[in-house]
XYZ file of C-alpha atoms in Angstrom:
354
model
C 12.212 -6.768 -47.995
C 14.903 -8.775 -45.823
C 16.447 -4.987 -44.626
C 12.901 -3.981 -43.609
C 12.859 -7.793 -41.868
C 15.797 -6.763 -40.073
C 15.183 -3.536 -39.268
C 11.990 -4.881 -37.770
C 14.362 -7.699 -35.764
C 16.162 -4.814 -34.497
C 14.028 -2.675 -33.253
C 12.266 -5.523 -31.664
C 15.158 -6.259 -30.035
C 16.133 -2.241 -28.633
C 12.857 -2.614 -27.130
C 13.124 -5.707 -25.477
C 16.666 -4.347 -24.112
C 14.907 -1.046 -23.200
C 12.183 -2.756 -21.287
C 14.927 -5.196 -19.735
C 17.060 -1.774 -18.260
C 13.765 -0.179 -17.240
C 14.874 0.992 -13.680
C 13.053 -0.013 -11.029
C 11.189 2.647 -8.790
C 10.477 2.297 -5.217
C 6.735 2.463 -5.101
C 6.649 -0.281 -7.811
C 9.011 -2.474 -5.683
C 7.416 -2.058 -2.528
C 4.358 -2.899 -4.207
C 5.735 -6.390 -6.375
C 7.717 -7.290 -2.736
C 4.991 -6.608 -0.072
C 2.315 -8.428 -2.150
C -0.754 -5.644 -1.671
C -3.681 -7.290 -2.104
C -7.231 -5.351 -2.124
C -9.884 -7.311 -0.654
C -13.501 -7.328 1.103
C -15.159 -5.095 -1.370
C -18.469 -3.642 -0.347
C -21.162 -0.914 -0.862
C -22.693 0.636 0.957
C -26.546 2.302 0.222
C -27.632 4.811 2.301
C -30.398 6.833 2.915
C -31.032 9.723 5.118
C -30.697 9.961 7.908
C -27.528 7.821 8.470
C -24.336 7.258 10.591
C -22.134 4.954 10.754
C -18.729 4.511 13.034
C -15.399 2.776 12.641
C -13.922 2.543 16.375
C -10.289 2.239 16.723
C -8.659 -1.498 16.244
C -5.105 -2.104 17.954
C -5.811 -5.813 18.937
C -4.766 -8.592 17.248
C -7.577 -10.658 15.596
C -7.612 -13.964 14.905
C -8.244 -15.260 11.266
C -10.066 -18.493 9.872
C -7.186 -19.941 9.633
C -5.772 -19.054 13.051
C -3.073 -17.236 12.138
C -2.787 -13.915 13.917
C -2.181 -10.513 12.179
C -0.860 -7.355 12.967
C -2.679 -4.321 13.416
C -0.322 -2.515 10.764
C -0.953 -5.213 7.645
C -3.914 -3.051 6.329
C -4.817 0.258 5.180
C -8.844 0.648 4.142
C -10.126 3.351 1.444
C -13.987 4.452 0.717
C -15.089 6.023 -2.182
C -18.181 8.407 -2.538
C -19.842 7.361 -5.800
C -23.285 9.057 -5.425
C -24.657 11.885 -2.704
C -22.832 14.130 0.143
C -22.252 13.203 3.441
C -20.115 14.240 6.189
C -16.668 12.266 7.712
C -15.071 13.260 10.878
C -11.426 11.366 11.411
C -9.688 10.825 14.728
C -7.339 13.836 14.990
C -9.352 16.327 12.872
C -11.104 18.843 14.793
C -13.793 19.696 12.140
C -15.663 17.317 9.798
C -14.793 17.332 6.336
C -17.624 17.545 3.425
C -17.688 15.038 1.302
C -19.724 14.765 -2.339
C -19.556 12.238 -5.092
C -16.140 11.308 -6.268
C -14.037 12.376 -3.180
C -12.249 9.685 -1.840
C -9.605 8.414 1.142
C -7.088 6.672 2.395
C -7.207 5.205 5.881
C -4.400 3.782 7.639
C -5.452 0.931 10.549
C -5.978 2.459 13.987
C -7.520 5.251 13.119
C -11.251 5.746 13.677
C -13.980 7.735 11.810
C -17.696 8.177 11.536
C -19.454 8.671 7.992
C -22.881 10.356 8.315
C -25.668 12.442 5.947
C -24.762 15.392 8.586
C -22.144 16.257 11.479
C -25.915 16.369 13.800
C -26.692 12.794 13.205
C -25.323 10.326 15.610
C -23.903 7.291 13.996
C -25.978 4.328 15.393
C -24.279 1.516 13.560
C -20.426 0.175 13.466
C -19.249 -1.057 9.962
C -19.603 -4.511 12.000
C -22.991 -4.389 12.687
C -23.772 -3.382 8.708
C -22.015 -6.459 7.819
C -24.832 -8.230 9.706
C -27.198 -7.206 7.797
C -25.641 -7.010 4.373
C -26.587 -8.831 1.103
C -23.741 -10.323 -0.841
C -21.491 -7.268 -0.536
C -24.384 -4.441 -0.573
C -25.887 -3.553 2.590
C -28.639 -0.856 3.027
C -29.303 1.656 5.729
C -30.775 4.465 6.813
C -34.178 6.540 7.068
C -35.426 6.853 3.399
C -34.278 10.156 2.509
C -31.580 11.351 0.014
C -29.620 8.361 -0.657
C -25.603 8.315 -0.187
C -23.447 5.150 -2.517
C -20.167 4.588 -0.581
C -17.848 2.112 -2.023
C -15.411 0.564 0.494
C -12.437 -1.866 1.241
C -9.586 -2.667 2.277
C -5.722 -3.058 1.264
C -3.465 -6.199 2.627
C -0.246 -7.908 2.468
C -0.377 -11.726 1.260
C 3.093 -12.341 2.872
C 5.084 -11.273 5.985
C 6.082 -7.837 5.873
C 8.387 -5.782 7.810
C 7.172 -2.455 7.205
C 3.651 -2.614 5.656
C 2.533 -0.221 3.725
C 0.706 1.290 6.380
C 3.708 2.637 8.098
C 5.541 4.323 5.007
C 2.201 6.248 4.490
C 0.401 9.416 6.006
C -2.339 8.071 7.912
C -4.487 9.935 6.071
C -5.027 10.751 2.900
C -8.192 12.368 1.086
C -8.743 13.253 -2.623
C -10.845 15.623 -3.297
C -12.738 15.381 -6.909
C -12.168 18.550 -8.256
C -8.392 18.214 -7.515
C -5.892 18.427 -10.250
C -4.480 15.279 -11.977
C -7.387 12.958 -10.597
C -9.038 11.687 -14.184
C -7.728 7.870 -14.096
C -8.602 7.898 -10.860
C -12.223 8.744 -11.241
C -12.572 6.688 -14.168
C -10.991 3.527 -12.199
C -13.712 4.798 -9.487
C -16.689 4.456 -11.659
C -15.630 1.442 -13.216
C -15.088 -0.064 -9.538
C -18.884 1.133 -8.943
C -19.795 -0.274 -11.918
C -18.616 -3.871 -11.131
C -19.981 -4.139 -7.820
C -23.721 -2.708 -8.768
C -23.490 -5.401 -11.966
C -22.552 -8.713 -10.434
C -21.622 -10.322 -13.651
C -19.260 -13.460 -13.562
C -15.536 -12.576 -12.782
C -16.748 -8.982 -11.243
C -15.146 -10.127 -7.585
C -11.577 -10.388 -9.813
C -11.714 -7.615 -11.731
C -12.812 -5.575 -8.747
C -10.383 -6.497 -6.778
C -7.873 -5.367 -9.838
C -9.251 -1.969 -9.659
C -9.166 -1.658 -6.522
C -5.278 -2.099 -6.494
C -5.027 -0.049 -9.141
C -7.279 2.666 -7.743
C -4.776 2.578 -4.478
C -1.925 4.097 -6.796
C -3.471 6.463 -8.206
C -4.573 7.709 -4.596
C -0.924 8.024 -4.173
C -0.239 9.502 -7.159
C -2.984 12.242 -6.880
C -1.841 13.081 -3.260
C 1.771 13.596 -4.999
C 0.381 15.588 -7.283
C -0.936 17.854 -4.739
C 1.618 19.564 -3.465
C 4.993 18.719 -1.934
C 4.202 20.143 1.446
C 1.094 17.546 1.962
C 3.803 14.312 1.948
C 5.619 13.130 4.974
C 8.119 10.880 5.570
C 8.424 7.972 2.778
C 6.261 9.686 0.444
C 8.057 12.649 0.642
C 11.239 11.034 0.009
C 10.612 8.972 -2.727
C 9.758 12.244 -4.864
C 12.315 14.793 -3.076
C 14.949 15.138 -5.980
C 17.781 14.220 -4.394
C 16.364 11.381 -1.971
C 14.018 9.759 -4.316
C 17.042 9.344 -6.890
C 19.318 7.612 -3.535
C 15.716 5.463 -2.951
C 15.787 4.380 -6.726
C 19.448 3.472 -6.754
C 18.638 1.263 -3.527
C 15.464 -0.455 -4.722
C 17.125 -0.916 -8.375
C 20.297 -2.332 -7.076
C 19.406 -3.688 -3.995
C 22.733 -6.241 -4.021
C 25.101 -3.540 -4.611
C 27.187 -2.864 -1.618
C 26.202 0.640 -0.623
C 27.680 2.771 1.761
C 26.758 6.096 2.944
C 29.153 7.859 1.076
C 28.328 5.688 -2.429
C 24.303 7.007 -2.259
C 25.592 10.217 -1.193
C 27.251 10.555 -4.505
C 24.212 8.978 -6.311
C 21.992 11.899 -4.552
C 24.703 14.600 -5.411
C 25.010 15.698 -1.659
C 27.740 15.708 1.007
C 28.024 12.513 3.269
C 26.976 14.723 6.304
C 23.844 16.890 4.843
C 22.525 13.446 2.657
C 22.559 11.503 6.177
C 21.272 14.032 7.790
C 18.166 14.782 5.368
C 17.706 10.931 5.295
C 17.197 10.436 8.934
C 15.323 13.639 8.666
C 12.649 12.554 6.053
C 12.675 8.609 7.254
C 13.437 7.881 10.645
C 16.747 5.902 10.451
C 19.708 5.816 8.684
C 20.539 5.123 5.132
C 22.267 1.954 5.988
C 19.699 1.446 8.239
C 16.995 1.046 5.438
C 19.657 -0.476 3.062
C 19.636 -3.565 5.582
C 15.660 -3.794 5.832
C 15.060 -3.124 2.667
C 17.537 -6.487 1.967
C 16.030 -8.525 4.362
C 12.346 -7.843 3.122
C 13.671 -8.818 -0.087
C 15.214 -11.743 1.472
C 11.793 -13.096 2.896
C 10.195 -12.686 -0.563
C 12.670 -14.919 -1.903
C 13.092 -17.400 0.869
C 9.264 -18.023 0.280
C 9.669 -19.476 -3.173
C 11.855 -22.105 -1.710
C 13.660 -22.477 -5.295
C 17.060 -21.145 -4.213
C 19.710 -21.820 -1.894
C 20.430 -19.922 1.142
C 23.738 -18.592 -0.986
C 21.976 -17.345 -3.921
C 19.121 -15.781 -1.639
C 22.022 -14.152 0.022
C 24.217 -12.850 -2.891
C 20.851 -11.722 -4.584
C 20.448 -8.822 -1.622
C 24.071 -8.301 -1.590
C 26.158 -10.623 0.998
C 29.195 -12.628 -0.291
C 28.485 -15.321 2.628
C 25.318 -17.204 3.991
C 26.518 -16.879 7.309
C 26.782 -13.265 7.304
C 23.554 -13.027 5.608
C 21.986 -14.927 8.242
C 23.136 -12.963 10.709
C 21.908 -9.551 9.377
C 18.558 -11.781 8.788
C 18.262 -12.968 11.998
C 18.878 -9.349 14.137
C 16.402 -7.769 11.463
C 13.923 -10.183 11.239
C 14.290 -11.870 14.744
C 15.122 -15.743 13.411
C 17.415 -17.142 11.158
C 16.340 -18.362 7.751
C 16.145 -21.743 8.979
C 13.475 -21.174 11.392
C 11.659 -18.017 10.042
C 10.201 -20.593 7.033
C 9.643 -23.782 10.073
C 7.467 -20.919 11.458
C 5.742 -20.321 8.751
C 6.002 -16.506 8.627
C 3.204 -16.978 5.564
C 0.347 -15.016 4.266
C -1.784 -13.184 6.733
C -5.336 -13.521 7.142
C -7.756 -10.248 6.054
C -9.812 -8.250 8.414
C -10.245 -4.699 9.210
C -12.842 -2.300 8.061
C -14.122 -4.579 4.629
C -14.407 -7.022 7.382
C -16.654 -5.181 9.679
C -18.709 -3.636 6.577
């Protein structure tokens, strides 16, 4: 009995260990660092015939707590849970069909109209719905075949210096019948579910989907093909760039150089800067540093360290070179980037307007 006691001690204990040296990958850092947050659930039950516009947004609004937030902190995603209907996006010459369990990803500042067919002409904004919305249902339309939309949108609780919004396609839409999409229908429904049922705690558990539902956008856009992902995306899951990114985002306080994540990649110097620059827009150091100081700001805002052990924590030896990298990255110093309070930005965007 005692050797199947310790047997069960060890084994306990490899586990632990295993979980422990569980690397970290990027999408799960940028995710833990950048604090997504879903928010502003609604749905939205319409009837033929029906339109309904988002216009452009590239001002700054104002929240409810006066703090100003950039047009980048948000990305918004809909859902089709019941009926067809039609959605033309800014850039895209033709409108795309849409029937129940398609869904997309919008990034901020790019506008769209949802309609029953690409003849009607949307009459309402997703502000003017809002108006005229029950608790987080609103109805509309002329009484014919009836069209559930689930909606909301996707923020950032804390500063950011590269939201979310700007590592990702601007557009991204999931088809139902596409391959590898089953969690993500069944986190769909049971988002649809929660938000027809009302019952105590729904607002926090679908808010939870919601996040969760956001991954497994990505993941199902992955899935489809290598050619559809640009930039970040692409990266993360290219073989040799998305093993450099996990090194990075792992060991964030290792002192990298061009030539140490070239290795990690198995590339030359030359051809892994090159492809880097290529894929992301700036150079491997480049991202090394931001990547640091984002990390940095996450930290500062607990306010249980010292500037030395924030510092040594994203790799500098010395506060004062720290704060030097912080302040050309970030624009202040430590010091006065927390007197600012560089907090938590208000929510609005498309959830808003709903």
């Amino acid at each position: 009995m005692a050797v199947d006691e310790n047997c069960s001690e060890v084994l306990i204990f490899c586990l632990f260990v295993q979980k422990r040296e569980a690397k970290l990958d990027p999408i799960t850092d940028i995710f833990r660092t950048m604090h997504v947050t879903a928010f502003g659930l609604h749905r939205l039950e319409a009837t033929a015939p029906w339109g309904v516009i988002q216009e452009k947004q590239t001002e700054e609004k104002v929240t409810p707590s006066d703090k100003k937030m950039s047009p980048t902190d948000l990305a918004h995603f809909a859902m089709l849970s019941r009926g067809n209907c039609w959605l033309s996006v800014e850039g895209i010459s033709e409108p795309i069909p849409l029937t129940g369990g398609d869904c997309f990803l919008l990034a901020r500042g790019t506008s769209i109209v949802l309609r029953d067919s690409p003849r009607t002409r949307p009459r309402w904004s997703f502000r003017e719905i809002a108006a005229r919305a029950n608790s987080n249902v609103a109805h509309y339309g002329g009484g014919g075949a009836p069209t559930t939309i689930v909606c909301g949108s996707l923020s950032f609780d804390r500063a950011s210096l590269k939201p979310i919004t700007q590592l990702l396609p601007s557009f991204i839409l999931i088809k139902a019948d596409q391959a590898r999409t089953l969690a993500l229908h069944i986190t769909m429904q049971a988002l649809a579910s929660e938000m027809a049922e009302q019952a105590p705690g729904s607002e926090v558990v679908a808010t939870r989907l919601a996040e969760a539902l956001f991954i497994q956008v990505l993941r199902a856009h992955i899935a489809s093909g290598p050619e559809r992902n640009k930039g970040w995306l692409r990266a993360v899951f290219d073989p040799q760039m998305g093993t450099a990114l996990s090194a990075i985002h792992d060991r964030v306080n290792t002192p990298w150089t061009v030539e140490s994540l070239a290795e990690v990649a198995g590339m030359s110097r030359s051809a892994f800067a090159a492809r880097f620059k290529e894929l992301l827009g700036q150079t491997p150091l480049e991202y090394v540093t931001e990547w640091r100081m984002q990390k940095a700001m996450q930290l500062l805002q607990q306010r249980d360290k010292k500037l030395i052990d924030v510092a040594r924590l994203v790799g500098y030896e010395s506060d004062a070179a720290f704060s030097k990298a912080f302040k050309r990255v970030v624009g202040a110093n430590p010091g006065e980037y927390l007197k600012r309070g560089f907090e938590g930005h208000g929510h609005a965007g498309m959830a808003e307007d709903f």
